[in-house]
Amino acid sequence: MIEVLVVDDDTRVARVNAAYVDRVPGFRVAGLAHSAAGALRRLEALPRPDLVLLDHHLPDDTGLAVVQEMHRRGLQIDVIMVTAARDLTTVRAALRQGVLQYLVKPFSFAGLRDKLEAYAELRRALDRGGTAEQSEVDLIFGSSASGAVPGPAPGHSPSTAELVRRALLNAEESLSAQEVAAETGLSRQTAQRYLKILERSGKAVLTLRYGDAGRPEHRYARAARG
């Protein structure tokens, strides 16, 4: 399980975000904090969380100040900013300080779920060890290499789309959403959503498999040029 600390000055928002986190398979809320000082106290405690969902506007300091202090203390804990701050100065600073992702409020459960699933895939890629091809490096850094999925819609993760595309590339035959989910570790609903993105972008081909009765099964295969 990936343990998550949720930090938000609004206690109600913190509870909502925590409820969202607990709905995503593989993630569990390790605790809540409502200030910069409270967040740092929790991050110093043992056991430490793996990930922080960090608001920027806190009553005693900023979220980025928390990130700076984490670096100063040598705390190797990943951060996703979850904030209403959308000015480019803050966004640029977050990027330079190593924040992995940046989610602007307000957002839906689906928006946060996609960020968390992309983070889980990043951890899997890094935990495999060994060496990486350029496509794997692009996946880790969240960029689109040549042949990767172009421009997913807002709220969707390029790395998750690439993960699903690679499942199709490695398959010997067409796959259902359930089979893609089993291969990638995503939920069936998320696999289905990204398969549709691949189909719309020309990276996958949809076929229907008809059984003896009931609705046809949707199956996906890589496109000839994918």
PDB file of C-alpha atoms in Angstrom:
ATOM      1  CA  MET A   1       0.000   0.000   0.000  1.00  0.00           C
ATOM      2  CA  ILE A   2       1.148   3.540  -0.767  1.00  0.00           C
ATOM      3  CA  GLU A   3       0.710   5.601   2.396  1.00  0.00           C
ATOM      4  CA  VAL A   4      -0.486   9.177   1.803  1.00  0.00           C
ATOM      5  CA  LEU A   5      -0.430  12.243   4.046  1.00  0.00           C
ATOM      6  CA  VAL A   6      -3.185  14.712   3.112  1.00  0.00           C
ATOM      7  CA  VAL A   7      -2.352  18.351   3.936  1.00  0.00           C
ATOM      8  CA  ASP A   8      -4.988  21.078   3.591  1.00  0.00           C
ATOM      9  CA  ASP A   9      -5.862  24.022   5.799  1.00  0.00           C
ATOM     10  CA  ASP A  10      -9.586  23.388   5.277  1.00  0.00           C
ATOM     11  CA  THR A  11     -10.525  20.399   7.440  1.00  0.00           C
ATOM     12  CA  ARG A  12     -13.565  19.599   5.324  1.00  0.00           C
ATOM     13  CA  VAL A  13     -11.537  19.607   2.094  1.00  0.00           C
ATOM     14  CA  ALA A  14      -8.873  17.463   3.756  1.00  0.00           C
ATOM     15  CA  ARG A  15     -11.513  14.877   4.687  1.00  0.00           C
ATOM     16  CA  VAL A  16     -12.927  14.860   1.150  1.00  0.00           C
ATOM     17  CA  ASN A  17      -9.457  14.420  -0.369  1.00  0.00           C
ATOM     18  CA  ALA A  18      -8.707  11.653   2.110  1.00  0.00           C
ATOM     19  CA  ALA A  19     -11.930   9.887   1.135  1.00  0.00           C
ATOM     20  CA  TYR A  20     -10.892  10.148  -2.511  1.00  0.00           C
ATOM     21  CA  VAL A  21      -7.490   8.638  -1.744  1.00  0.00           C
ATOM     22  CA  ASP A  22      -9.021   5.692   0.087  1.00  0.00           C
ATOM     23  CA  ARG A  23     -11.176   4.928  -2.972  1.00  0.00           C
ATOM     24  CA  VAL A  24      -8.118   4.352  -5.192  1.00  0.00           C
ATOM     25  CA  PRO A  25      -6.817   0.759  -5.018  1.00  0.00           C
ATOM     26  CA  GLY A  26      -3.298   0.523  -3.653  1.00  0.00           C
ATOM     27  CA  PHE A  27      -3.471   3.778  -1.664  1.00  0.00           C
ATOM     28  CA  ARG A  28      -4.223   4.401   1.998  1.00  0.00           C
ATOM     29  CA  VAL A  29      -4.419   7.606   4.038  1.00  0.00           C
ATOM     30  CA  ALA A  30      -1.653   7.736   6.654  1.00  0.00           C
ATOM     31  CA  GLY A  31      -2.933  10.918   8.278  1.00  0.00           C
ATOM     32  CA  LEU A  32      -4.197  14.471   7.906  1.00  0.00           C
ATOM     33  CA  ALA A  33      -2.494  17.792   8.617  1.00  0.00           C
ATOM     34  CA  HIS A  34      -3.823  21.329   8.386  1.00  0.00           C
ATOM     35  CA  SER A  35      -0.687  23.469   8.673  1.00  0.00           C
ATOM     36  CA  ALA A  36       2.925  23.532   7.529  1.00  0.00           C
ATOM     37  CA  ALA A  37       4.167  22.773  11.037  1.00  0.00           C
ATOM     38  CA  GLY A  38       1.690  19.923  11.426  1.00  0.00           C
ATOM     39  CA  ALA A  39       2.731  18.452   8.092  1.00  0.00           C
ATOM     40  CA  LEU A  40       6.421  18.534   9.011  1.00  0.00           C
ATOM     41  CA  ARG A  41       5.752  16.931  12.389  1.00  0.00           C
ATOM     42  CA  ARG A  42       3.913  14.075  10.710  1.00  0.00           C
ATOM     43  CA  LEU A  43       6.600  13.674   8.055  1.00  0.00           C
ATOM     44  CA  GLU A  44       9.284  13.356  10.727  1.00  0.00           C
ATOM     45  CA  ALA A  45       7.341  10.694  12.613  1.00  0.00           C
ATOM     46  CA  LEU A  46       7.747   6.984  12.065  1.00  0.00           C
ATOM     47  CA  PRO A  47       6.396   5.336  10.050  1.00  0.00           C
ATOM     48  CA  ARG A  48       6.672   8.017   7.380  1.00  0.00           C
ATOM     49  CA  PRO A  49       4.234   8.283   4.469  1.00  0.00           C
ATOM     50  CA  ASP A  50       5.315   7.596   0.894  1.00  0.00           C
ATOM     51  CA  LEU A  51       3.468  10.535  -0.652  1.00  0.00           C
ATOM     52  CA  VAL A  52       2.136  13.947   0.394  1.00  0.00           C
ATOM     53  CA  LEU A  53      -0.920  15.588  -1.161  1.00  0.00           C
ATOM     54  CA  LEU A  54       0.093  19.134  -0.312  1.00  0.00           C
ATOM     55  CA  ASP A  55      -1.934  22.337  -0.396  1.00  0.00           C
ATOM     56  CA  HIS A  56       0.037  25.531  -1.062  1.00  0.00           C
ATOM     57  CA  HIS A  57      -2.014  28.004   0.991  1.00  0.00           C
ATOM     58  CA  LEU A  58      -1.459  26.995   4.620  1.00  0.00           C
ATOM     59  CA  PRO A  59      -2.090  29.203   7.667  1.00  0.00           C
ATOM     60  CA  ASP A  60       1.515  29.337   8.894  1.00  0.00           C
ATOM     61  CA  ASP A  61       3.536  28.973   5.663  1.00  0.00           C
ATOM     62  CA  THR A  62       3.290  27.834   2.057  1.00  0.00           C
ATOM     63  CA  GLY A  63       3.290  24.332   0.695  1.00  0.00           C
ATOM     64  CA  LEU A  64       6.468  25.062  -1.247  1.00  0.00           C
ATOM     65  CA  ALA A  65       8.135  26.163   1.990  1.00  0.00           C
ATOM     66  CA  VAL A  66       7.231  22.729   3.360  1.00  0.00           C
ATOM     67  CA  VAL A  67       8.893  21.118   0.330  1.00  0.00           C
ATOM     68  CA  GLN A  68      12.027  23.218   0.863  1.00  0.00           C
ATOM     69  CA  GLU A  69      12.171  22.208   4.517  1.00  0.00           C
ATOM     70  CA  MET A  70      11.697  18.564   3.568  1.00  0.00           C
ATOM     71  CA  HIS A  71      14.749  18.832   1.316  1.00  0.00           C
ATOM     72  CA  ARG A  72      16.738  20.572   4.056  1.00  0.00           C
ATOM     73  CA  ARG A  73      15.913  17.765   6.499  1.00  0.00           C
ATOM     74  CA  GLY A  74      16.709  15.059   3.958  1.00  0.00           C
ATOM     75  CA  LEU A  75      13.160  13.688   3.860  1.00  0.00           C
ATOM     76  CA  GLN A  76      12.852  11.575   0.704  1.00  0.00           C
ATOM     77  CA  ILE A  77       9.065  11.719   0.388  1.00  0.00           C
ATOM     78  CA  ASP A  78       7.221  12.363  -2.871  1.00  0.00           C
ATOM     79  CA  VAL A  79       4.899  15.348  -3.269  1.00  0.00           C
ATOM     80  CA  ILE A  80       1.850  16.084  -5.380  1.00  0.00           C
ATOM     81  CA  MET A  81       0.630  19.663  -5.035  1.00  0.00           C
ATOM     82  CA  VAL A  82      -3.154  19.883  -4.659  1.00  0.00           C
ATOM     83  CA  THR A  83      -3.977  23.577  -4.589  1.00  0.00           C
ATOM     84  CA  ALA A  84      -5.954  26.497  -5.943  1.00  0.00           C
ATOM     85  CA  ALA A  85      -2.675  28.328  -6.667  1.00  0.00           C
ATOM     86  CA  ARG A  86      -2.454  28.502 -10.436  1.00  0.00           C
ATOM     87  CA  ASP A  87      -0.029  31.377 -11.018  1.00  0.00           C
ATOM     88  CA  LEU A  88       2.893  30.303 -13.160  1.00  0.00           C
ATOM     89  CA  THR A  89       5.452  31.527 -10.637  1.00  0.00           C
ATOM     90  CA  THR A  90       4.202  28.959  -8.133  1.00  0.00           C
ATOM     91  CA  VAL A  91       3.877  26.248 -10.762  1.00  0.00           C
ATOM     92  CA  ARG A  92       7.429  26.893 -11.974  1.00  0.00           C
ATOM     93  CA  ALA A  93       8.784  26.855  -8.424  1.00  0.00           C
ATOM     94  CA  ALA A  94       7.035  23.559  -7.724  1.00  0.00           C
ATOM     95  CA  LEU A  95       8.607  22.059 -10.842  1.00  0.00           C
ATOM     96  CA  ARG A  96      12.077  23.261  -9.860  1.00  0.00           C
ATOM     97  CA  GLN A  97      11.706  21.860  -6.345  1.00  0.00           C
ATOM     98  CA  GLY A  98      10.939  18.367  -7.596  1.00  0.00           C
ATOM     99  CA  VAL A  99       7.171  18.244  -7.074  1.00  0.00           C
ATOM    100  CA  LEU A 100       6.015  15.261  -9.135  1.00  0.00           C
ATOM    101  CA  GLN A 101       2.541  16.461 -10.143  1.00  0.00           C
ATOM    102  CA  TYR A 102       0.364  19.528  -9.758  1.00  0.00           C
ATOM    103  CA  LEU A 103      -3.433  19.307  -9.476  1.00  0.00           C
ATOM    104  CA  VAL A 104      -5.417  22.543  -9.527  1.00  0.00           C
ATOM    105  CA  LYS A 105      -8.529  22.924  -7.374  1.00  0.00           C
ATOM    106  CA  PRO A 106     -11.372  22.361  -7.821  1.00  0.00           C
ATOM    107  CA  PHE A 107     -11.004  18.853  -9.195  1.00  0.00           C
ATOM    108  CA  SER A 108     -13.076  15.693  -9.393  1.00  0.00           C
ATOM    109  CA  PHE A 109     -12.380  12.280  -7.949  1.00  0.00           C
ATOM    110  CA  ALA A 110     -11.425  11.139 -11.462  1.00  0.00           C
ATOM    111  CA  GLY A 111      -8.816  13.900 -11.697  1.00  0.00           C
ATOM    112  CA  LEU A 112      -7.123  12.887  -8.457  1.00  0.00           C
ATOM    113  CA  ARG A 113      -7.455   9.181  -9.228  1.00  0.00           C
ATOM    114  CA  ASP A 114      -5.592   9.636 -12.516  1.00  0.00           C
ATOM    115  CA  LYS A 115      -2.767  11.499 -10.768  1.00  0.00           C
ATOM    116  CA  LEU A 116      -2.464   8.760  -8.151  1.00  0.00           C
ATOM    117  CA  GLU A 117      -2.539   5.960 -10.702  1.00  0.00           C
ATOM    118  CA  ALA A 118       0.156   7.727 -12.734  1.00  0.00           C
ATOM    119  CA  TYR A 119       2.227   8.044  -9.556  1.00  0.00           C
ATOM    120  CA  ALA A 120       1.780   4.331  -8.803  1.00  0.00           C
ATOM    121  CA  GLU A 121       3.016   3.476 -12.287  1.00  0.00           C
ATOM    122  CA  LEU A 122       6.005   5.777 -11.803  1.00  0.00           C
ATOM    123  CA  ARG A 123       6.905   3.895  -8.611  1.00  0.00           C
ATOM    124  CA  ARG A 124       6.581   0.555 -10.395  1.00  0.00           C
ATOM    125  CA  ALA A 125       8.855   1.760 -13.194  1.00  0.00           C
ATOM    126  CA  LEU A 126      11.498   2.969 -10.755  1.00  0.00           C
ATOM    127  CA  ASP A 127      11.261  -0.074  -8.499  1.00  0.00           C
ATOM    128  CA  ARG A 128      12.020  -2.436 -11.379  1.00  0.00           C
ATOM    129  CA  GLY A 129      15.648  -1.289 -11.319  1.00  0.00           C
ATOM    130  CA  GLY A 130      18.178  -2.116 -14.015  1.00  0.00           C
ATOM    131  CA  THR A 131      18.523   0.067 -17.100  1.00  0.00           C
ATOM    132  CA  ALA A 132      15.867   1.882 -19.101  1.00  0.00           C
ATOM    133  CA  GLU A 133      15.181   2.441 -22.777  1.00  0.00           C
ATOM    134  CA  GLN A 134      14.310   5.952 -23.965  1.00  0.00           C
ATOM    135  CA  SER A 135      10.595   5.118 -24.033  1.00  0.00           C
ATOM    136  CA  GLU A 136      10.782   4.037 -20.387  1.00  0.00           C
ATOM    137  CA  VAL A 137      12.675   7.193 -19.444  1.00  0.00           C
ATOM    138  CA  ASP A 138       9.978   9.242 -21.186  1.00  0.00           C
ATOM    139  CA  LEU A 139       7.345   7.329 -19.242  1.00  0.00           C
ATOM    140  CA  ILE A 140       9.114   8.045 -15.958  1.00  0.00           C
ATOM    141  CA  PHE A 141       9.452  11.747 -16.757  1.00  0.00           C
ATOM    142  CA  GLY A 142       5.850  11.964 -17.983  1.00  0.00           C
ATOM    143  CA  SER A 143       6.747  13.128 -21.475  1.00  0.00           C
ATOM    144  CA  SER A 144       5.633  11.750 -24.816  1.00  0.00           C
ATOM    145  CA  ALA A 145       8.341  10.085 -26.850  1.00  0.00           C
ATOM    146  CA  SER A 146       8.036   9.525 -30.550  1.00  0.00           C
ATOM    147  CA  GLY A 147       5.153   7.129 -31.034  1.00  0.00           C
ATOM    148  CA  ALA A 148       3.733   7.748 -27.568  1.00  0.00           C
ATOM    149  CA  VAL A 149       0.173   8.829 -27.035  1.00  0.00           C
ATOM    150  CA  PRO A 150      -0.321  12.409 -28.260  1.00  0.00           C
ATOM    151  CA  GLY A 151      -2.082  14.901 -26.078  1.00  0.00           C
ATOM    152  CA  PRO A 152      -4.459  13.091 -23.709  1.00  0.00           C
ATOM    153  CA  ALA A 153      -7.421  15.154 -22.668  1.00  0.00           C
ATOM    154  CA  PRO A 154      -7.104  17.429 -19.626  1.00  0.00           C
ATOM    155  CA  GLY A 155      -7.322  15.434 -16.408  1.00  0.00           C
ATOM    156  CA  HIS A 156      -5.734  12.368 -17.986  1.00  0.00           C
ATOM    157  CA  SER A 157      -2.197  11.146 -17.431  1.00  0.00           C
ATOM    158  CA  PRO A 158       0.217  10.692 -20.374  1.00  0.00           C
ATOM    159  CA  SER A 159       2.135   8.047 -18.419  1.00  0.00           C
ATOM    160  CA  THR A 160      -1.024   6.017 -17.752  1.00  0.00           C
ATOM    161  CA  ALA A 161      -2.022   6.259 -21.416  1.00  0.00           C
ATOM    162  CA  GLU A 162       1.450   5.063 -22.380  1.00  0.00           C
ATOM    163  CA  LEU A 163       1.195   2.186 -19.894  1.00  0.00           C
ATOM    164  CA  VAL A 164      -2.035   0.980 -21.538  1.00  0.00           C
ATOM    165  CA  ARG A 165      -0.558   1.433 -25.024  1.00  0.00           C
ATOM    166  CA  ARG A 166       2.440  -0.712 -24.094  1.00  0.00           C
ATOM    167  CA  ALA A 167       0.114  -3.459 -22.840  1.00  0.00           C
ATOM    168  CA  LEU A 168      -1.460  -3.568 -26.310  1.00  0.00           C
ATOM    169  CA  LEU A 169       1.959  -3.495 -27.990  1.00  0.00           C
ATOM    170  CA  ASN A 170       3.117  -6.502 -25.985  1.00  0.00           C
ATOM    171  CA  ALA A 171      -0.067  -8.535 -26.485  1.00  0.00           C
ATOM    172  CA  GLU A 172      -0.249 -11.279 -29.108  1.00  0.00           C
ATOM    173  CA  GLU A 173      -3.978 -10.754 -29.596  1.00  0.00           C
ATOM    174  CA  SER A 174      -6.661  -8.202 -28.830  1.00  0.00           C
ATOM    175  CA  LEU A 175      -7.417  -7.493 -25.179  1.00  0.00           C
ATOM    176  CA  SER A 176     -10.515  -6.599 -23.214  1.00  0.00           C
ATOM    177  CA  ALA A 177     -10.524  -3.778 -20.674  1.00  0.00           C
ATOM    178  CA  GLN A 178     -10.481  -6.396 -17.898  1.00  0.00           C
ATOM    179  CA  GLU A 179      -7.408  -8.066 -19.397  1.00  0.00           C
ATOM    180  CA  VAL A 180      -5.631  -4.715 -19.758  1.00  0.00           C
ATOM    181  CA  ALA A 181      -6.483  -3.943 -16.136  1.00  0.00           C
ATOM    182  CA  ALA A 182      -4.981  -7.258 -15.004  1.00  0.00           C
ATOM    183  CA  GLU A 183      -1.843  -6.624 -17.063  1.00  0.00           C
ATOM    184  CA  THR A 184      -1.252  -3.054 -15.886  1.00  0.00           C
ATOM    185  CA  GLY A 185      -2.623  -3.068 -12.341  1.00  0.00           C
ATOM    186  CA  LEU A 186      -5.167  -0.358 -13.171  1.00  0.00           C
ATOM    187  CA  SER A 187      -8.866  -0.598 -12.383  1.00  0.00           C
ATOM    188  CA  ARG A 188     -11.096  -1.902 -15.163  1.00  0.00           C
ATOM    189  CA  GLN A 189     -12.832   1.481 -15.407  1.00  0.00           C
ATOM    190  CA  THR A 190      -9.527   3.309 -15.807  1.00  0.00           C
ATOM    191  CA  ALA A 191      -8.274   0.803 -18.378  1.00  0.00           C
ATOM    192  CA  GLN A 192     -11.508   1.231 -20.346  1.00  0.00           C
ATOM    193  CA  ARG A 193     -11.211   5.019 -20.277  1.00  0.00           C
ATOM    194  CA  TYR A 194      -7.645   5.015 -21.571  1.00  0.00           C
ATOM    195  CA  LEU A 195      -8.417   2.395 -24.217  1.00  0.00           C
ATOM    196  CA  LYS A 196     -11.037   4.787 -25.589  1.00  0.00           C
ATOM    197  CA  ILE A 197      -8.438   7.576 -25.625  1.00  0.00           C
ATOM    198  CA  LEU A 198      -6.083   5.332 -27.599  1.00  0.00           C
ATOM    199  CA  GLU A 199      -8.835   4.448 -30.034  1.00  0.00           C
ATOM    200  CA  ARG A 200      -9.745   8.104 -30.604  1.00  0.00           C
ATOM    201  CA  SER A 201      -6.096   9.016 -31.183  1.00  0.00           C
ATOM    202  CA  GLY A 202      -5.604   6.205 -33.702  1.00  0.00           C
ATOM    203  CA  LYS A 203      -3.299   4.177 -31.467  1.00  0.00           C
ATOM    204  CA  ALA A 204      -5.736   1.303 -30.947  1.00  0.00           C
ATOM    205  CA  VAL A 205      -8.385  -0.514 -32.948  1.00  0.00           C
ATOM    206  CA  LEU A 206     -11.696  -1.581 -31.436  1.00  0.00           C
ATOM    207  CA  THR A 207     -13.303  -4.867 -32.435  1.00  0.00           C
ATOM    208  CA  LEU A 208     -16.454  -6.539 -31.154  1.00  0.00           C
ATOM    209  CA  ARG A 209     -16.518 -10.190 -30.171  1.00  0.00           C
ATOM    210  CA  TYR A 210     -20.003 -11.677 -30.225  1.00  0.00           C
ATOM    211  CA  GLY A 211     -20.897 -14.573 -27.937  1.00  0.00           C
ATOM    212  CA  ASP A 212     -23.956 -16.765 -27.846  1.00  0.00           C
ATOM    213  CA  ALA A 213     -26.034 -14.155 -26.043  1.00  0.00           C
ATOM    214  CA  GLY A 214     -25.831 -10.756 -24.445  1.00  0.00           C
ATOM    215  CA  ARG A 215     -23.849  -7.679 -25.388  1.00  0.00           C
ATOM    216  CA  PRO A 216     -20.730  -8.026 -27.564  1.00  0.00           C
ATOM    217  CA  GLU A 217     -17.358  -7.838 -25.837  1.00  0.00           C
ATOM    218  CA  HIS A 218     -15.228  -4.802 -26.679  1.00  0.00           C
ATOM    219  CA  ARG A 219     -11.649  -5.788 -27.478  1.00  0.00           C
ATOM    220  CA  TYR A 220      -8.702  -3.600 -28.371  1.00  0.00           C
ATOM    221  CA  ALA A 221      -5.537  -4.166 -30.355  1.00  0.00           C
ATOM    222  CA  ARG A 222      -2.691  -1.888 -31.321  1.00  0.00           C
ATOM    223  CA  ALA A 223      -3.169   0.005 -34.558  1.00  0.00           C
ATOM    224  CA  ALA A 224      -0.959  -1.024 -37.469  1.00  0.00           C
ATOM    225  CA  ARG A 225       0.958   2.269 -37.185  1.00  0.00           C
ATOM    226  CA  GLY A 226       0.853   2.245 -33.336  1.00  0.00           C
TER     227      GLY A 226
END
